[in-house]
PDB file of C-alpha atoms and ligand atoms in Angstrom:
ATOM      1  CA  MET A 392      68.888 165.990 -67.613  1.00  0.00           C
ATOM      2  CA  ALA A 393      70.384 162.806 -66.077  1.00  0.00           C
ATOM      3  CA  LEU A 394      69.125 160.859 -63.163  1.00  0.00           C
ATOM      4  CA  GLU A 395      69.900 162.273 -59.900  1.00  0.00           C
ATOM      5  CA  ARG A 396      69.864 161.315 -56.249  1.00  0.00           C
ATOM      6  CA  THR A 397      68.629 162.996 -53.003  1.00  0.00           C
ATOM      7  CA  PHE A 398      68.372 162.338 -49.394  1.00  0.00           C
ATOM      8  CA  SER A 399      64.882 161.925 -47.529  1.00  0.00           C
ATOM      9  CA  ILE A 400      63.628 161.698 -43.991  1.00  0.00           C
ATOM     10  CA  ILE A 401      60.324 160.870 -42.941  1.00  0.00           C
ATOM     11  CA  LYS A 402      60.297 162.326 -39.376  1.00  0.00           C
ATOM     12  CA  PRO A 403      58.904 161.158 -36.075  1.00  0.00           C
ATOM     13  CA  ASP A 404      55.800 163.493 -36.230  1.00  0.00           C
ATOM     14  CA  ALA A 405      54.923 161.567 -39.627  1.00  0.00           C
ATOM     15  CA  THR A 406      55.978 157.918 -38.134  1.00  0.00           C
ATOM     16  CA  ARG A 407      53.859 158.671 -35.115  1.00  0.00           C
ATOM     17  CA  ARG A 408      50.614 158.939 -37.016  1.00  0.00           C
ATOM     18  CA  ASN A 409      51.557 156.065 -39.544  1.00  0.00           C
ATOM     19  CA  LEU A 410      51.885 158.418 -42.828  1.00  0.00           C
ATOM     20  CA  THR A 411      54.895 156.699 -44.256  1.00  0.00           C
ATOM     21  CA  GLY A 412      52.939 155.119 -47.127  1.00  0.00           C
ATOM     22  CA  GLN A 413      51.111 158.437 -47.857  1.00  0.00           C
ATOM     23  CA  ILE A 414      54.122 160.130 -47.937  1.00  0.00           C
ATOM     24  CA  ASN A 415      55.836 157.523 -50.338  1.00  0.00           C
ATOM     25  CA  ALA A 416      52.472 157.707 -52.735  1.00  0.00           C
ATOM     26  CA  ARG A 417      53.330 161.612 -52.718  1.00  0.00           C
ATOM     27  CA  LEU A 418      56.891 161.060 -53.516  1.00  0.00           C
ATOM     28  CA  GLU A 419      56.212 158.283 -56.383  1.00  0.00           C
ATOM     29  CA  ALA A 420      53.561 160.386 -57.590  1.00  0.00           C
ATOM     30  CA  VAL A 421      56.170 163.276 -58.911  1.00  0.00           C
ATOM     31  CA  GLY A 422      58.080 160.478 -60.579  1.00  0.00           C
ATOM     32  CA  LEU A 423      60.740 159.837 -57.679  1.00  0.00           C
ATOM     33  CA  ARG A 424      61.931 156.271 -57.321  1.00  0.00           C
ATOM     34  CA  ILE A 425      62.606 155.266 -53.571  1.00  0.00           C
ATOM     35  CA  VAL A 426      65.919 153.333 -54.256  1.00  0.00           C
ATOM     36  CA  ALA A 427      66.796 152.790 -50.519  1.00  0.00           C
ATOM     37  CA  GLN A 428      64.640 153.046 -47.445  1.00  0.00           C
ATOM     38  CA  LYS A 429      65.218 151.995 -43.806  1.00  0.00           C
ATOM     39  CA  ARG A 430      63.242 152.807 -40.411  1.00  0.00           C
ATOM     40  CA  LYS A 431      65.811 153.723 -37.544  1.00  0.00           C
ATOM     41  CA  GLN A 432      65.799 155.096 -34.344  1.00  0.00           C
ATOM     42  CA  LEU A 433      68.448 157.931 -34.488  1.00  0.00           C
ATOM     43  CA  THR A 434      70.614 158.260 -31.552  1.00  0.00           C
ATOM     44  CA  GLN A 435      71.598 161.745 -29.972  1.00  0.00           C
ATOM     45  CA  THR A 436      75.037 161.422 -31.647  1.00  0.00           C
ATOM     46  CA  GLU A 437      73.534 160.734 -35.143  1.00  0.00           C
ATOM     47  CA  ALA A 438      70.613 163.652 -34.914  1.00  0.00           C
ATOM     48  CA  LYS A 439      73.374 166.145 -33.765  1.00  0.00           C
ATOM     49  CA  ALA A 440      76.012 165.246 -36.377  1.00  0.00           C
ATOM     50  CA  PHE A 441      73.513 165.285 -39.434  1.00  0.00           C
ATOM     51  CA  TYR A 442      72.088 168.369 -38.320  1.00  0.00           C
ATOM     52  CA  ALA A 443      75.500 169.907 -37.351  1.00  0.00           C
ATOM     53  CA  VAL A 444      75.035 172.832 -39.645  1.00  0.00           C
ATOM     54  CA  HIS A 445      72.413 174.003 -37.533  1.00  0.00           C
ATOM     55  CA  ALA A 446      74.252 173.666 -34.212  1.00  0.00           C
ATOM     56  CA  ALA A 447      74.549 177.635 -33.317  1.00  0.00           C
ATOM     57  CA  ARG A 448      70.969 178.029 -34.108  1.00  0.00           C
ATOM     58  CA  PRO A 449      68.235 178.611 -31.193  1.00  0.00           C
ATOM     59  CA  PHE A 450      66.324 175.614 -32.138  1.00  0.00           C
ATOM     60  CA  TYR A 451      68.902 173.243 -32.535  1.00  0.00           C
ATOM     61  CA  ASN A 452      68.437 171.325 -28.950  1.00  0.00           C
ATOM     62  CA  ASP A 453      65.001 171.182 -29.541  1.00  0.00           C
ATOM     63  CA  LEU A 454      65.483 169.824 -33.034  1.00  0.00           C
ATOM     64  CA  VAL A 455      67.604 167.255 -31.700  1.00  0.00           C
ATOM     65  CA  ALA A 456      65.102 165.927 -29.038  1.00  0.00           C
ATOM     66  CA  PHE A 457      62.704 166.087 -31.589  1.00  0.00           C
ATOM     67  CA  MET A 458      64.448 163.664 -34.324  1.00  0.00           C
ATOM     68  CA  THR A 459      65.113 161.289 -31.714  1.00  0.00           C
ATOM     69  CA  SER A 460      61.796 161.302 -30.096  1.00  0.00           C
ATOM     70  CA  GLY A 461      60.591 158.133 -32.444  1.00  0.00           C
ATOM     71  CA  PRO A 462      61.673 156.439 -35.385  1.00  0.00           C
ATOM     72  CA  VAL A 463      62.243 157.872 -38.565  1.00  0.00           C
ATOM     73  CA  VAL A 464      62.614 156.533 -42.143  1.00  0.00           C
ATOM     74  CA  LEU A 465      65.456 157.286 -44.221  1.00  0.00           C
ATOM     75  CA  GLN A 466      65.463 157.318 -47.933  1.00  0.00           C
ATOM     76  CA  VAL A 467      67.473 157.742 -51.017  1.00  0.00           C
ATOM     77  CA  LEU A 468      64.999 159.095 -53.901  1.00  0.00           C
ATOM     78  CA  GLU A 469      65.963 158.837 -57.681  1.00  0.00           C
ATOM     79  CA  GLY A 470      64.706 160.815 -60.411  1.00  0.00           C
ATOM     80  CA  GLU A 471      65.107 163.707 -62.785  1.00  0.00           C
ATOM     81  CA  ASN A 472      66.186 166.606 -60.889  1.00  0.00           C
ATOM     82  CA  ALA A 473      65.523 164.851 -57.829  1.00  0.00           C
ATOM     83  CA  VAL A 474      66.896 167.422 -55.227  1.00  0.00           C
ATOM     84  CA  LEU A 475      64.263 170.023 -56.661  1.00  0.00           C
ATOM     85  CA  ALA A 476      61.612 167.543 -57.355  1.00  0.00           C
ATOM     86  CA  ASN A 477      61.489 166.357 -53.806  1.00  0.00           C
ATOM     87  CA  ARG A 478      61.678 169.987 -52.507  1.00  0.00           C
ATOM     88  CA  GLU A 479      58.707 171.183 -54.571  1.00  0.00           C
ATOM     89  CA  VAL A 480      56.896 168.016 -53.520  1.00  0.00           C
ATOM     90  CA  MET A 481      57.647 168.593 -49.757  1.00  0.00           C
ATOM     91  CA  GLY A 482      56.824 172.433 -49.432  1.00  0.00           C
ATOM     92  CA  ALA A 483      58.510 175.109 -47.622  1.00  0.00           C
ATOM     93  CA  THR A 484      60.129 174.246 -44.065  1.00  0.00           C
ATOM     94  CA  ASN A 485      57.269 175.951 -42.212  1.00  0.00           C
ATOM     95  CA  PRO A 486      53.971 174.671 -43.026  1.00  0.00           C
ATOM     96  CA  ALA A 487      52.241 177.968 -42.668  1.00  0.00           C
ATOM     97  CA  ASP A 488      53.919 178.983 -45.578  1.00  0.00           C
ATOM     98  CA  ALA A 489      53.754 175.979 -47.698  1.00  0.00           C
ATOM     99  CA  ALA A 490      51.878 175.493 -51.046  1.00  0.00           C
ATOM    100  CA  GLU A 491      48.537 173.464 -51.102  1.00  0.00           C
ATOM    101  CA  GLY A 492      48.978 170.168 -52.263  1.00  0.00           C
ATOM    102  CA  THR A 493      52.463 169.749 -50.684  1.00  0.00           C
ATOM    103  CA  ILE A 494      53.288 167.138 -47.994  1.00  0.00           C
ATOM    104  CA  ARG A 495      54.376 169.778 -45.549  1.00  0.00           C
ATOM    105  CA  LYS A 496      51.037 171.867 -46.148  1.00  0.00           C
ATOM    106  CA  ASP A 497      48.854 168.502 -45.706  1.00  0.00           C
ATOM    107  CA  PHE A 498      50.840 166.672 -43.119  1.00  0.00           C
ATOM    108  CA  ALA A 499      53.299 168.804 -41.138  1.00  0.00           C
ATOM    109  CA  GLU A 500      52.402 170.060 -37.282  1.00  0.00           C
ATOM    110  CA  SER A 501      54.763 172.553 -37.034  1.00  0.00           C
ATOM    111  CA  ILE A 502      58.168 174.434 -38.226  1.00  0.00           C
ATOM    112  CA  GLU A 503      59.830 171.783 -36.316  1.00  0.00           C
ATOM    113  CA  ALA A 504      57.554 168.829 -36.639  1.00  0.00           C
ATOM    114  CA  ASN A 505      57.666 169.143 -40.225  1.00  0.00           C
ATOM    115  CA  SER A 506      57.228 165.381 -41.516  1.00  0.00           C
ATOM    116  CA  VAL A 507      59.831 165.137 -43.869  1.00  0.00           C
ATOM    117  CA  HIS A 508      63.660 166.513 -44.704  1.00  0.00           C
ATOM    118  CA  GLY A 509      65.198 166.453 -48.036  1.00  0.00           C
ATOM    119  CA  SER A 510      68.454 167.480 -49.095  1.00  0.00           C
ATOM    120  CA  ASP A 511      68.910 171.356 -50.378  1.00  0.00           C
ATOM    121  CA  SER A 512      71.473 170.665 -53.216  1.00  0.00           C
ATOM    122  CA  PRO A 513      73.155 167.722 -54.807  1.00  0.00           C
ATOM    123  CA  GLU A 514      76.218 168.226 -53.081  1.00  0.00           C
ATOM    124  CA  ASN A 515      74.518 167.987 -49.599  1.00  0.00           C
ATOM    125  CA  ALA A 516      72.226 164.850 -51.038  1.00  0.00           C
ATOM    126  CA  ALA A 517      75.806 162.904 -51.647  1.00  0.00           C
ATOM    127  CA  ILE A 518      77.030 163.649 -48.053  1.00  0.00           C
ATOM    128  CA  GLU A 519      73.691 163.021 -46.629  1.00  0.00           C
ATOM    129  CA  ILE A 520      73.356 159.785 -48.426  1.00  0.00           C
ATOM    130  CA  ALA A 521      76.794 158.436 -47.539  1.00  0.00           C
ATOM    131  CA  TYR A 522      76.307 159.371 -43.869  1.00  0.00           C
ATOM    132  CA  PHE A 523      73.387 156.781 -43.725  1.00  0.00           C
ATOM    133  CA  PHE A 524      73.718 154.223 -46.352  1.00  0.00           C
ATOM    134  CA  ALA A 525      76.495 152.168 -47.821  1.00  0.00           C
ATOM    135  CA  GLY A 526      76.593 151.965 -51.655  1.00  0.00           C
ATOM    136  CA  CYS A 527      75.331 148.190 -51.617  1.00  0.00           C
ATOM    137  CA  GLU A 528      72.167 149.324 -49.888  1.00  0.00           C
ATOM    138  CA  ILE A 529      71.229 151.456 -52.872  1.00  0.00           C
ATOM    139  CA  THR A 530      69.480 149.431 -55.489  1.00  0.00           C
ATOM    140  CA  SER A 531      68.166 152.104 -58.854  1.00  0.00           C
TER     141      SER A 531
HETATM  142  P1  LIG B1176      64.800 170.220 -42.317  1.00  0.00           P
HETATM  143  O1  LIG B1176      64.631 170.379 -43.739  1.00  0.00           O
HETATM  144  O2  LIG B1176      65.136 168.694 -41.772  1.00  0.00           O
HETATM  145  O3  LIG B1176      66.238 171.101 -41.754  1.00  0.00           O
HETATM  146  C1  LIG B1176      66.296 171.621 -40.541  1.00  0.00           C
HETATM  147  C2  LIG B1176      65.051 171.613 -39.607  1.00  0.00           C
HETATM  148  O4  LIG B1176      65.185 172.516 -38.486  1.00  0.00           O
HETATM  149  C3  LIG B1176      63.997 171.889 -40.335  1.00  0.00           C
HETATM  150  O5  LIG B1176      63.625 170.879 -41.466  1.00  0.00           O
HETATM  151  C4  LIG B1176      62.931 172.000 -39.372  1.00  0.00           C
HETATM  152  O6  LIG B1176      62.496 170.660 -38.484  1.00  0.00           O
HETATM  153  C5  LIG B1176      63.741 172.590 -38.269  1.00  0.00           C
HETATM  154  N1  LIG B1176      63.655 174.051 -37.932  1.00  0.00           N
HETATM  155  C6  LIG B1176      64.233 175.048 -39.025  1.00  0.00           C
HETATM  156  N2  LIG B1176      63.631 176.186 -38.825  1.00  0.00           N
HETATM  157  C7  LIG B1176      63.338 175.950 -37.496  1.00  0.00           C
HETATM  158  C8  LIG B1176      62.780 177.346 -36.601  1.00  0.00           C
HETATM  159  N3  LIG B1176      62.720 178.502 -36.784  1.00  0.00           N
HETATM  160  N4  LIG B1176      62.075 176.592 -35.490  1.00  0.00           N
HETATM  161  C9  LIG B1176      62.046 175.347 -35.291  1.00  0.00           C
HETATM  162  N5  LIG B1176      62.822 174.406 -36.002  1.00  0.00           N
HETATM  163  C10 LIG B1176      63.278 174.945 -37.216  1.00  0.00           C
END
């Protein structure tokens, strides 16, 4: 399996509680390398566009409000099978369903304030990475 990249967000509930380092340690412990990272306050426009796929869902407006409620940390992760590896270490979207030892089980506050986002496929990873990072900002 070749090296793969995925896109990750450490969400406002986690930055507010100063959990960036603890979450990064979980990512690195499963072999993911943080090859780009920046802390950013998302604008309404950016959050709406990033989550446009969920625009018809009842939680969309609340999700956009939450994602703009404080700074996020945007990341590109690299490793073997990175998309799947990241989803495994994140755990299920709803922390009530997340497996023991996962980031969401240990840190998430709710299904909305669930501490991290991770791409669900290599195709979406490429789209999400390109939305927030220029190629020259990513260093393997
Ligand atoms: P994420 O992996 O970033 O993808 C979409 C986000 O929408 C998800 O994490 C949650 O933060 C949020 N989300 C998903 N389902 C729900 C839901 N049923 N209610 C509220 N928020 C949700």
